[in-house]
Tab-separated table of C-alpha atoms in Angstrom:
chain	number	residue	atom	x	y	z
E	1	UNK	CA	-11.022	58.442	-12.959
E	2	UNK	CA	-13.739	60.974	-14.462
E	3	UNK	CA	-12.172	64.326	-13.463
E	4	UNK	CA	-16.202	65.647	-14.439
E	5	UNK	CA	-17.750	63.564	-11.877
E	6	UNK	CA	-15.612	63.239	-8.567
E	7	UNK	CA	-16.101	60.664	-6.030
E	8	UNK	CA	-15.698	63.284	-2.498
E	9	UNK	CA	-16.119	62.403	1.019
E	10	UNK	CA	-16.557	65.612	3.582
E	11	UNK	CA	-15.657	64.643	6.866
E	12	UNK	CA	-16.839	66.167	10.069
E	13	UNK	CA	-18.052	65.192	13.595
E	14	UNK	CA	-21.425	67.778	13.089
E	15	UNK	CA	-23.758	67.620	10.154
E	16	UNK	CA	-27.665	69.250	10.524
E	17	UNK	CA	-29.734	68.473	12.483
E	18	UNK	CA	-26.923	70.026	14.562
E	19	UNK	CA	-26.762	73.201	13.294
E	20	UNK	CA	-23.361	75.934	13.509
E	21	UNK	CA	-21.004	77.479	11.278
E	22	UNK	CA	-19.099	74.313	9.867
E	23	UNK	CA	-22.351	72.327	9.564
E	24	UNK	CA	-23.649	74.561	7.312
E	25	UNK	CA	-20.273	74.842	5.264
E	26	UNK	CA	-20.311	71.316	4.831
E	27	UNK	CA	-23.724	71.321	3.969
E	28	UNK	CA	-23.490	73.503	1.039
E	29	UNK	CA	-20.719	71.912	-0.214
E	30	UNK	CA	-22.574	68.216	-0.218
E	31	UNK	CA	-25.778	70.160	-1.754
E	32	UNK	CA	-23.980	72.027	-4.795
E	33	UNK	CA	-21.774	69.712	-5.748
E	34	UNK	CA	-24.167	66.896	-5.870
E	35	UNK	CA	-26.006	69.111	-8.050
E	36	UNK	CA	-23.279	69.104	-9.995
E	37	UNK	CA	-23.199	66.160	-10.410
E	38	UNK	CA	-20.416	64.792	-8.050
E	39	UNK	CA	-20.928	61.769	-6.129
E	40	UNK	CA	-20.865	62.997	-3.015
E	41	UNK	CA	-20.505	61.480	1.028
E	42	UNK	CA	-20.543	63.112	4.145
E	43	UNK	CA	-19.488	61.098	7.117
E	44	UNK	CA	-20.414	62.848	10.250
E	45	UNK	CA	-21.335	61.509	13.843
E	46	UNK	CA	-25.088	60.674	13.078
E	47	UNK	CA	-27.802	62.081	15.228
E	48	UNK	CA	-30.171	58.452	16.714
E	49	UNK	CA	-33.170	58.183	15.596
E	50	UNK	CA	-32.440	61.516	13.043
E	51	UNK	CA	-33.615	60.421	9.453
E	52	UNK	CA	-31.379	62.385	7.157
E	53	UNK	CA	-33.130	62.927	3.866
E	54	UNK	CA	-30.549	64.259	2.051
E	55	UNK	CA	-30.359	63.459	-1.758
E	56	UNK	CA	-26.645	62.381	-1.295
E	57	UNK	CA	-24.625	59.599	1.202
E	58	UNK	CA	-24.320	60.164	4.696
E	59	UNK	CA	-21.991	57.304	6.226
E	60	UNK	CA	-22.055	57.229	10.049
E	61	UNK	CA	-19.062	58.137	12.397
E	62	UNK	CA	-19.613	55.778	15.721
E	63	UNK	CA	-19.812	58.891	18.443
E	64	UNK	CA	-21.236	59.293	21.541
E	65	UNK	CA	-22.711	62.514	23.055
E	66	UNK	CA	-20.535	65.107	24.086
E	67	UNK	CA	-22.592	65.961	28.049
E	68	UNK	CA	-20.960	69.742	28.388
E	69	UNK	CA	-21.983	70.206	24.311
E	70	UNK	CA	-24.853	69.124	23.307
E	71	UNK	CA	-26.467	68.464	21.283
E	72	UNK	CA	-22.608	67.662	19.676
E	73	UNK	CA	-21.264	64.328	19.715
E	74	UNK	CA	-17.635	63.102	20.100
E	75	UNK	CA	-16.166	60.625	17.449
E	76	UNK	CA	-14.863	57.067	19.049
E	77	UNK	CA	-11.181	57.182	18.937
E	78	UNK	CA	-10.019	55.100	15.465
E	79	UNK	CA	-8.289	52.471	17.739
E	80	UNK	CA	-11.514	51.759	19.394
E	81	UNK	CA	-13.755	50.698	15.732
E	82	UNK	CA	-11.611	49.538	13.420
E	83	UNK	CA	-14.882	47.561	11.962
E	84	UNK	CA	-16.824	50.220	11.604
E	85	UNK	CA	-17.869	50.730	7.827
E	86	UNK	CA	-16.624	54.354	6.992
E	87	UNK	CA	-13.226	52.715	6.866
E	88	UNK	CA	-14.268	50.851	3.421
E	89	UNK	CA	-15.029	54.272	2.205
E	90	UNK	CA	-12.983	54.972	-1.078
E	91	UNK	CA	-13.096	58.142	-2.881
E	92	UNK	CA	-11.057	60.622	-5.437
E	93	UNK	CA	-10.865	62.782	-2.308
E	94	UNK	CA	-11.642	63.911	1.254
E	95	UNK	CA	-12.155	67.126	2.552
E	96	UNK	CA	-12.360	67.064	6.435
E	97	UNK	CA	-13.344	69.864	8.438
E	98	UNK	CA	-12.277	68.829	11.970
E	99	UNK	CA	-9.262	67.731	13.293
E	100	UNK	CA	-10.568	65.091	15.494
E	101	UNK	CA	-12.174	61.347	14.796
E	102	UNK	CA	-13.519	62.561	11.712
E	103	UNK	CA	-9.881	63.301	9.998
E	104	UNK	CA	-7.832	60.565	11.876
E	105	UNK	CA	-10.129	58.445	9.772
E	106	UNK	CA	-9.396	60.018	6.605
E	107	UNK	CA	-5.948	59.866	6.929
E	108	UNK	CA	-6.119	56.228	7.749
E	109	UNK	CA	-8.165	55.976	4.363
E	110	UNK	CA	-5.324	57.848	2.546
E	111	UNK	CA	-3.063	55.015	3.863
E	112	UNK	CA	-5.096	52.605	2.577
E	113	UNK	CA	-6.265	53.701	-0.572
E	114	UNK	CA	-3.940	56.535	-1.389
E	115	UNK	CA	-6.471	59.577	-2.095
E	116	UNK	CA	-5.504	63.122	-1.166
E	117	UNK	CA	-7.195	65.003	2.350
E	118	UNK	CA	-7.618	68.495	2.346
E	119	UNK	CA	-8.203	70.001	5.508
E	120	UNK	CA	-10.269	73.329	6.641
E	121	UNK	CA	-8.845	75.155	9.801
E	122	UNK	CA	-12.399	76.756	11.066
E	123	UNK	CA	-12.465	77.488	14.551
E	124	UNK	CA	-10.515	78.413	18.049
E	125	UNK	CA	-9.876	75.176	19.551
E	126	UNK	CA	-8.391	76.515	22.279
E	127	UNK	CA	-11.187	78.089	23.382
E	128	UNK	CA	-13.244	75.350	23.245
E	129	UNK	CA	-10.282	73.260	25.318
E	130	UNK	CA	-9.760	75.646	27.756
E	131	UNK	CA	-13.280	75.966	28.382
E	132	UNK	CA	-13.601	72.152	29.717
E	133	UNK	CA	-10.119	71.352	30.416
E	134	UNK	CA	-8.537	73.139	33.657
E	135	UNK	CA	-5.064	72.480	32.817
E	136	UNK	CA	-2.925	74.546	30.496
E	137	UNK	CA	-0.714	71.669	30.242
E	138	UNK	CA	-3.351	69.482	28.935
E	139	UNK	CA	-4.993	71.939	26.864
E	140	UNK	CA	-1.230	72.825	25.112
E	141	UNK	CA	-0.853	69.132	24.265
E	142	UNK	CA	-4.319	68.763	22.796
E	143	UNK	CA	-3.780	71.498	20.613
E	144	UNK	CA	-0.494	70.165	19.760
E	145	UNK	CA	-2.442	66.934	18.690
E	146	UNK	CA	-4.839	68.668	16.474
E	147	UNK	CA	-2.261	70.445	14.890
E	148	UNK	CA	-0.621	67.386	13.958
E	149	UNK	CA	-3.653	66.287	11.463
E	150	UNK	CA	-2.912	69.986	9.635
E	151	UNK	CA	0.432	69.007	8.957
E	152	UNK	CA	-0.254	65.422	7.862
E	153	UNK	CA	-2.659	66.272	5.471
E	154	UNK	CA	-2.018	67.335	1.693
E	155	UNK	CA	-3.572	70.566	1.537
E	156	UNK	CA	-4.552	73.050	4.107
E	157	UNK	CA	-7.139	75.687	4.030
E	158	UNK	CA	-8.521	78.718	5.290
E	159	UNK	CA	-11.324	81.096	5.276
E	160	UNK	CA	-9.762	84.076	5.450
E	161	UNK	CA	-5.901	84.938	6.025
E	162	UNK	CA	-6.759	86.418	9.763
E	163	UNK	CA	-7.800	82.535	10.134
E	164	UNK	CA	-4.022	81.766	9.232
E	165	UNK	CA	-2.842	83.990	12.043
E	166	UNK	CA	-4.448	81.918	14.653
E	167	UNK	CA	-2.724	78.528	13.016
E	168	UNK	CA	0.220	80.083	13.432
E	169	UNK	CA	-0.708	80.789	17.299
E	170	UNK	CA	-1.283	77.322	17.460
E	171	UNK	CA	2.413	76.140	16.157
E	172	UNK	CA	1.127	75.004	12.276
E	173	UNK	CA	4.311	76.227	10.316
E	174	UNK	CA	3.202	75.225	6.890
E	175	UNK	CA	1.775	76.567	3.982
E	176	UNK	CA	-2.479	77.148	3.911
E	177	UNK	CA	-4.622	78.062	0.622
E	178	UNK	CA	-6.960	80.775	1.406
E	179	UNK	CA	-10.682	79.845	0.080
E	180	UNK	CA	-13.337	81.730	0.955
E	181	UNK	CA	-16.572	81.102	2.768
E	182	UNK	CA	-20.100	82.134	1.722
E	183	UNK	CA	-23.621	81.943	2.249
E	184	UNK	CA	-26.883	80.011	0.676
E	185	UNK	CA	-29.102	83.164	0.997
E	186	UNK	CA	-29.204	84.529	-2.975
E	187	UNK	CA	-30.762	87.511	-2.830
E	188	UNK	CA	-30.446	88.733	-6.773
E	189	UNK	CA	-33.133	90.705	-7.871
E	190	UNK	CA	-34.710	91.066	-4.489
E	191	UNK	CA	-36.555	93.999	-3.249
E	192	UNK	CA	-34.482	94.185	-0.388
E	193	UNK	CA	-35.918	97.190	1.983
E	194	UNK	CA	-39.301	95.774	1.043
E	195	UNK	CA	-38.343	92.375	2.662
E	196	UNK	CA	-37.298	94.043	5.283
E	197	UNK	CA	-39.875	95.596	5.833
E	198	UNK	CA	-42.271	93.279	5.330
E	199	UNK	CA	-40.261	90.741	7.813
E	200	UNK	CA	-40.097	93.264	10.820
E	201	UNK	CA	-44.037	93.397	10.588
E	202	UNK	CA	-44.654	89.620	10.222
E	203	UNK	CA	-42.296	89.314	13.948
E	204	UNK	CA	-44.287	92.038	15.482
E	205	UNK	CA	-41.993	94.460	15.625
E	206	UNK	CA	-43.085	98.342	15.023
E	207	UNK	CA	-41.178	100.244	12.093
E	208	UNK	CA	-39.691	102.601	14.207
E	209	UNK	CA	-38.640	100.278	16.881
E	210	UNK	CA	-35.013	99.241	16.051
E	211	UNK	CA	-34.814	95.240	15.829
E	212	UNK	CA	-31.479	93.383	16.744
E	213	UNK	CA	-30.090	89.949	16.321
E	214	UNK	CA	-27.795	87.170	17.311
E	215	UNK	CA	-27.919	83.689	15.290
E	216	UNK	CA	-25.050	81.111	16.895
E	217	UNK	CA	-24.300	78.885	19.250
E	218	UNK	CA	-26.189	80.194	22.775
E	219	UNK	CA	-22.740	79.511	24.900
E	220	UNK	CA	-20.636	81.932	26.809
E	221	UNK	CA	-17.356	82.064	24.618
E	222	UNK	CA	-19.747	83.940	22.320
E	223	UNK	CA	-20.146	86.392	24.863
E	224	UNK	CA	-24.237	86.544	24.578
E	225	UNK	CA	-24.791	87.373	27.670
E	226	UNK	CA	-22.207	90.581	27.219
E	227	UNK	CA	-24.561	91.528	24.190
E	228	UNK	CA	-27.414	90.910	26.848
E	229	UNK	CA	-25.704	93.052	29.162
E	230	UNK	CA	-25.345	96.229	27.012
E	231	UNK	CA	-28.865	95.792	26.510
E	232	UNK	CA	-29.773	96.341	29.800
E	233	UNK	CA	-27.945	99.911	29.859
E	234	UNK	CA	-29.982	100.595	26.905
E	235	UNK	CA	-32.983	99.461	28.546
E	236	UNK	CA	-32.343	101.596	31.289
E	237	UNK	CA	-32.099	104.522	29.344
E	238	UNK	CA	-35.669	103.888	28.053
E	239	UNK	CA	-34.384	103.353	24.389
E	240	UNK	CA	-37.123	100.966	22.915
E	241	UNK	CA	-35.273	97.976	20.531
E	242	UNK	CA	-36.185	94.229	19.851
E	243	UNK	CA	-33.565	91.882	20.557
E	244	UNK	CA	-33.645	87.828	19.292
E	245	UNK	CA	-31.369	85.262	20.154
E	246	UNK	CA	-31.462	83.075	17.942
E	247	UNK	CA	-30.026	79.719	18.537
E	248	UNK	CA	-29.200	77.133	21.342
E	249	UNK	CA	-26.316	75.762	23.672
E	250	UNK	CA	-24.911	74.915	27.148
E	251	UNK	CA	-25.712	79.041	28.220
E	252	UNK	CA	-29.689	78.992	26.811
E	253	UNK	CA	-31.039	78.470	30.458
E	254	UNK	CA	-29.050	81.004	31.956
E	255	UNK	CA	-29.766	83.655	28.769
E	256	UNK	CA	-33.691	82.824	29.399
E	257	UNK	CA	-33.194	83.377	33.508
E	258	UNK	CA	-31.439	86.533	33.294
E	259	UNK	CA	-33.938	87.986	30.498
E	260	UNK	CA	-36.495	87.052	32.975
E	261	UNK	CA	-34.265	88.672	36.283
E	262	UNK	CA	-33.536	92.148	34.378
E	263	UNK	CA	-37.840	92.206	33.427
E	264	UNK	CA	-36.782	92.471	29.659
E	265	UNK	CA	-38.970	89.804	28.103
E	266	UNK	CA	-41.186	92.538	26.374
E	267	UNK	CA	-37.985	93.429	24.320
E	268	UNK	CA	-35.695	90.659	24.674
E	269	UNK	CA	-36.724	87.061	22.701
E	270	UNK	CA	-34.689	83.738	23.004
E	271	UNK	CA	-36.053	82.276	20.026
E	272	UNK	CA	-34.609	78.952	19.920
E	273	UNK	CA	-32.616	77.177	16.836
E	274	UNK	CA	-34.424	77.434	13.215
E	275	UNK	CA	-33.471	74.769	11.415
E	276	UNK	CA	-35.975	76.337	8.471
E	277	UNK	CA	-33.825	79.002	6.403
E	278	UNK	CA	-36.888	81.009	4.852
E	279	UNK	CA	-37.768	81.341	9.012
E	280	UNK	CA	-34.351	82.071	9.485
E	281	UNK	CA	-33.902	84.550	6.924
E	282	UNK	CA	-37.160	86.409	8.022
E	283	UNK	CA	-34.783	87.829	11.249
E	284	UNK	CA	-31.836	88.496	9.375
E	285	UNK	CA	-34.222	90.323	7.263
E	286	UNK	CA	-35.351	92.151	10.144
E	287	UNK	CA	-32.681	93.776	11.849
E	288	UNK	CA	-31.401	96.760	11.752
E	289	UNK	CA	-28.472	95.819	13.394
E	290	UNK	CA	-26.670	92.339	13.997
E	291	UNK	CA	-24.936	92.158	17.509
E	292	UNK	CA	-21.948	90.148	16.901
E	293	UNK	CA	-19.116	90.492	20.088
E	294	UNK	CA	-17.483	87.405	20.006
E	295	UNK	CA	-13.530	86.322	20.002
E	296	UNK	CA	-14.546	83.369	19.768
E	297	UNK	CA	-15.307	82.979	16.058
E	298	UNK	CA	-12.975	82.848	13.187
E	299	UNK	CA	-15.286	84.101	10.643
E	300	UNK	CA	-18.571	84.401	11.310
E	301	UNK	CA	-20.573	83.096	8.237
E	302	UNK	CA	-23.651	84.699	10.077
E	303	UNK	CA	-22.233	88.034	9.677
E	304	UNK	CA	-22.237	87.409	6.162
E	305	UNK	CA	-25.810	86.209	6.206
E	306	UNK	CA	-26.917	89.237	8.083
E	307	UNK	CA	-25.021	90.908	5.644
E	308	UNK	CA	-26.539	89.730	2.310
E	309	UNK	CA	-29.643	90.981	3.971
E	310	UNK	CA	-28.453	94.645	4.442
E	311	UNK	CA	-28.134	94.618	8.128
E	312	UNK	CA	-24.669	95.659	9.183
E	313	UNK	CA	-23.016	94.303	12.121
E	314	UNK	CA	-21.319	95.777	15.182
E	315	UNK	CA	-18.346	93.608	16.524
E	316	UNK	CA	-14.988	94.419	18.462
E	317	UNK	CA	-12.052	95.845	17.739
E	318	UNK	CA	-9.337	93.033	17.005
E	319	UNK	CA	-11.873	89.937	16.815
E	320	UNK	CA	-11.090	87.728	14.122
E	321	UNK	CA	-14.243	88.194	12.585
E	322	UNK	CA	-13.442	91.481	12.641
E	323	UNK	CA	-10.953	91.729	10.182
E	324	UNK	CA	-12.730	92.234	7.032
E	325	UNK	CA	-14.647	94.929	8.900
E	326	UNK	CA	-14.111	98.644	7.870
E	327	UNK	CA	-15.799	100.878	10.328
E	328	UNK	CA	-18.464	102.934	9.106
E	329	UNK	CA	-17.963	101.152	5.912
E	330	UNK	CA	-18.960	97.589	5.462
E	331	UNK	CA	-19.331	97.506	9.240
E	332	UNK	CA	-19.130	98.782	12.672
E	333	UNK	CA	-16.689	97.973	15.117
E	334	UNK	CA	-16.684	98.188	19.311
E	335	UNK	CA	-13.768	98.861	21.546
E	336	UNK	CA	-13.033	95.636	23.716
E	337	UNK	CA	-13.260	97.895	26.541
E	338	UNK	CA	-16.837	96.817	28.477
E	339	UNK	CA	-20.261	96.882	28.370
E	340	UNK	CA	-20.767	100.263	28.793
E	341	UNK	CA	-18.803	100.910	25.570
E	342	UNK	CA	-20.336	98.715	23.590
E	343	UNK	CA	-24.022	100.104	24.297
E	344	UNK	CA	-22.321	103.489	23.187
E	345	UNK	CA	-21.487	101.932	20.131
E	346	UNK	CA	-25.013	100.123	19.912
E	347	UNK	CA	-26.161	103.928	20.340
E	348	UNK	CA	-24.053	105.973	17.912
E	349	UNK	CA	-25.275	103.486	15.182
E	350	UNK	CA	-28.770	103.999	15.906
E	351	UNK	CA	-28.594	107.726	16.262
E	352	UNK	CA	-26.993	107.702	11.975
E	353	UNK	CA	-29.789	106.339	10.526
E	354	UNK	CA	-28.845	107.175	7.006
E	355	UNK	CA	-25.360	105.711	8.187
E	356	UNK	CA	-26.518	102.263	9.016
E	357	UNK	CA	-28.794	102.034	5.849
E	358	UNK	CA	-25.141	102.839	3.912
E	359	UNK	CA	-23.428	100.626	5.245
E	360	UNK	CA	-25.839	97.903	5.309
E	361	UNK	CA	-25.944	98.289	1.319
E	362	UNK	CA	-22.415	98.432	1.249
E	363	UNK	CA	-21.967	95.140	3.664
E	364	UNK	CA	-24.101	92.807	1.404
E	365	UNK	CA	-21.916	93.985	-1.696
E	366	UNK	CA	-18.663	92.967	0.356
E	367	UNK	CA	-19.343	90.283	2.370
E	368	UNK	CA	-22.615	88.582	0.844
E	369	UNK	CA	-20.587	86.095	-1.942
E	370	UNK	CA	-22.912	83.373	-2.397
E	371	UNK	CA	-22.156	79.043	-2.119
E	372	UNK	CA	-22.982	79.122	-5.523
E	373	UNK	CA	-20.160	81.332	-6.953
E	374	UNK	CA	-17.493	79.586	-4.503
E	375	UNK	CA	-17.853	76.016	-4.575
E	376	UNK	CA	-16.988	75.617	-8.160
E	377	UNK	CA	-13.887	76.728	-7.285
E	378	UNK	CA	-13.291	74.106	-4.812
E	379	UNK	CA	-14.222	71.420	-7.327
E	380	UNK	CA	-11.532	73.001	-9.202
E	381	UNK	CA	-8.712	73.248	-6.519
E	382	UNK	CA	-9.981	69.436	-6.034
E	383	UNK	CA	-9.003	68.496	-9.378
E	384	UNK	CA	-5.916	70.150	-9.843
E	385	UNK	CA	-4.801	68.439	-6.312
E	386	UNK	CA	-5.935	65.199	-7.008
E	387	UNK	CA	-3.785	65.413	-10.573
E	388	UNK	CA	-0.864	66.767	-8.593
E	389	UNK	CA	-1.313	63.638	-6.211
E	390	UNK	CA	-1.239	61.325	-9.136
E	391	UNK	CA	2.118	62.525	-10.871
């Protein structure tokens, strides 16, 4: 084995086209360390007719769609395609980043070939369960069965140690490596207020209109329409602002409708998903201010995008996102006490101006670590477990 140029396989049911928080993890990862020089496949449930022109492998996952997700697709339990190529797949390692199809099938591989898994813990399951399944009951055992693949596997990590907190919600007893997350915008040596500016005027928006964002999944757990909501007091009030959703899901339609019922389309956009980062980064650019009340998340890499791009975020007290989050200082925080509360907080930001331009420089120094500086230490942690596998 050439401990300079690994053999990895990065597991996961989503891959782009299909585009959230894990997707682009595991994207990055694939990218940088093929530039590295790693051989490097990602087996993920493929998109039909989606050609995938990505310099490395992508190995299929047989899935079908998932109806109350899409565009998301649902790995075929193992028992059901045993014949299915991905389970020829040999590598030095595999990193999986869901605890469903995807990582029964590398542990099956481990069995038959012997390489070490690593697995990433990345989001609230049990929202997503309880969201589609109406019994506690059921929704208790299939976290218990998730859980399972965490403590079969040899290595278990996670973004962040608030991210360890919910594992342990979940029953996972064992021990978890913390490696950080990042982002893929590099902004060294950029004229950042200039970009800013410059991106406000190419969307339209006025210089002295204040310019919000959301970029995510467009689904209710992320509480958009909440954010929507406290936009309406604001509206009320007269305060002029651009708002852009920017993404898609299950609660799109009924995000459009209500923009449509409240007569906010002149200030409120539903942009759609950008699957083009330089398009993307133009409204992260943007804002002033990146609306971000969700307990859904674990993270929130987008936060950290928005941040590399000076534009601080507002998010509630006690999220898990919000853990990193200093008030006033790398961020600003909400109670999780209604609406009306967060506008106020929407408000008191906007009425500091020299405030929010502090601690929008101070955000992209905290929370704006780039791919590039992290994933060489996950090559490294891969090493050091494969040799610890082999003795």
């Amino acid at each position: 084995m050439d401990l300079n140029r690994l053999k990895i396989g990065l597991f996961n049911e989503c891959f782009p086209p299909i585009q959230d928080g894990v997707s682009q993890v595991v994207e990055n990862y694939a990218r940088l360390m093929h530039q590295a020089g790693h051989d490097v496949t990602v087996a993920t449930a493929k998109v039909p007719s989606f050609d995938y022109p990505h310099p490395y492998k992508v190995q299929n996952i047989l899935s079908i769609p998932i109806p109350v997700r899409r565009p998301y697709r649902w790995g075929l339990p193992t028992w059901m395609v045993p014949w299915q190529p991905i389970y020829n797949f040999q590598s030095d390692i595999i990193h999986v980043h869901s605890p469903f199809t995807a990582s029964r099938i590398a542990l099956k591989l481990r069995k038959k070939y012997g390489m070490p898994v690593v697995a990433t813990f990345h989001s609230k399951f049990k929202d997503d369960f309880r969201a589609s399944v109406p019994s506690d009951t059921i929704v208790n055992w299939m976290v218990k069965n998730i859980m399972q693949v965490f403590a079969a596997v040899d290595e278990v990590w996670v973004g962040a140690p608030a991210v360890l907190e919910v594992m342990r919600e979940y029953g996972f007893k064992g021990h978890a490596e913390v490696v950080p997350h990042a982002i893929d915008f590099d902004l060294t040596g950029v004229n950042v207020p200039l970009l800013k500016a410059q991106s406000k005027s190419e969307l339209g928006v006025p210089a002295d209109v204040p310019c919000f964002l959301f970029v995510g999944q467009i689904i209710h757990a992320k509480n958009v329409l909440y954010t929507l909501e406290a936009l309406r007091l604001l509206h009320q009030k007269n305060i002029p602002f651009k708002m852009f959703y920017v993404g898609k899901g299950n609660a799109s339609d009924e995000l459009v409708h209500t923009i449509k019922r409240y007569g906010m389309q002149d200030c409120v956009e539903w942009v759609g998903q950008l699957h083009d980062r330089e398009e993307l980064q133009k409204y992260y650019a943007a804002a002033d201010l990146f609306l971000f009340p969700s307990l859904y998340d674990t993270l929130g890499l987008v936060v950290r995008e928005a941040a590399a791009h000076q534009t601080p975020s507002l998010l509630l007290e006690g999220s898990t996102s919000a853990k990193d989050m200093l008030h006033g200082q790398n961020g600003f925080l909400a109670p999780q006490t209604g609406v009306a509360d967060f506008a106020q907080a929407i408000e008191n930001v906007l009425s500091d101006t020299e405030l929010r331009l502090k601690v929008g420089e101070q955000s992209a120094m905290c929370l704006g670590k780039t791919w590039n500086q992290v994933v060489p230490e996950v090559v490294d942690r891969y090493r050091s477990l494969i040799i610890r596998k082999q003795k």
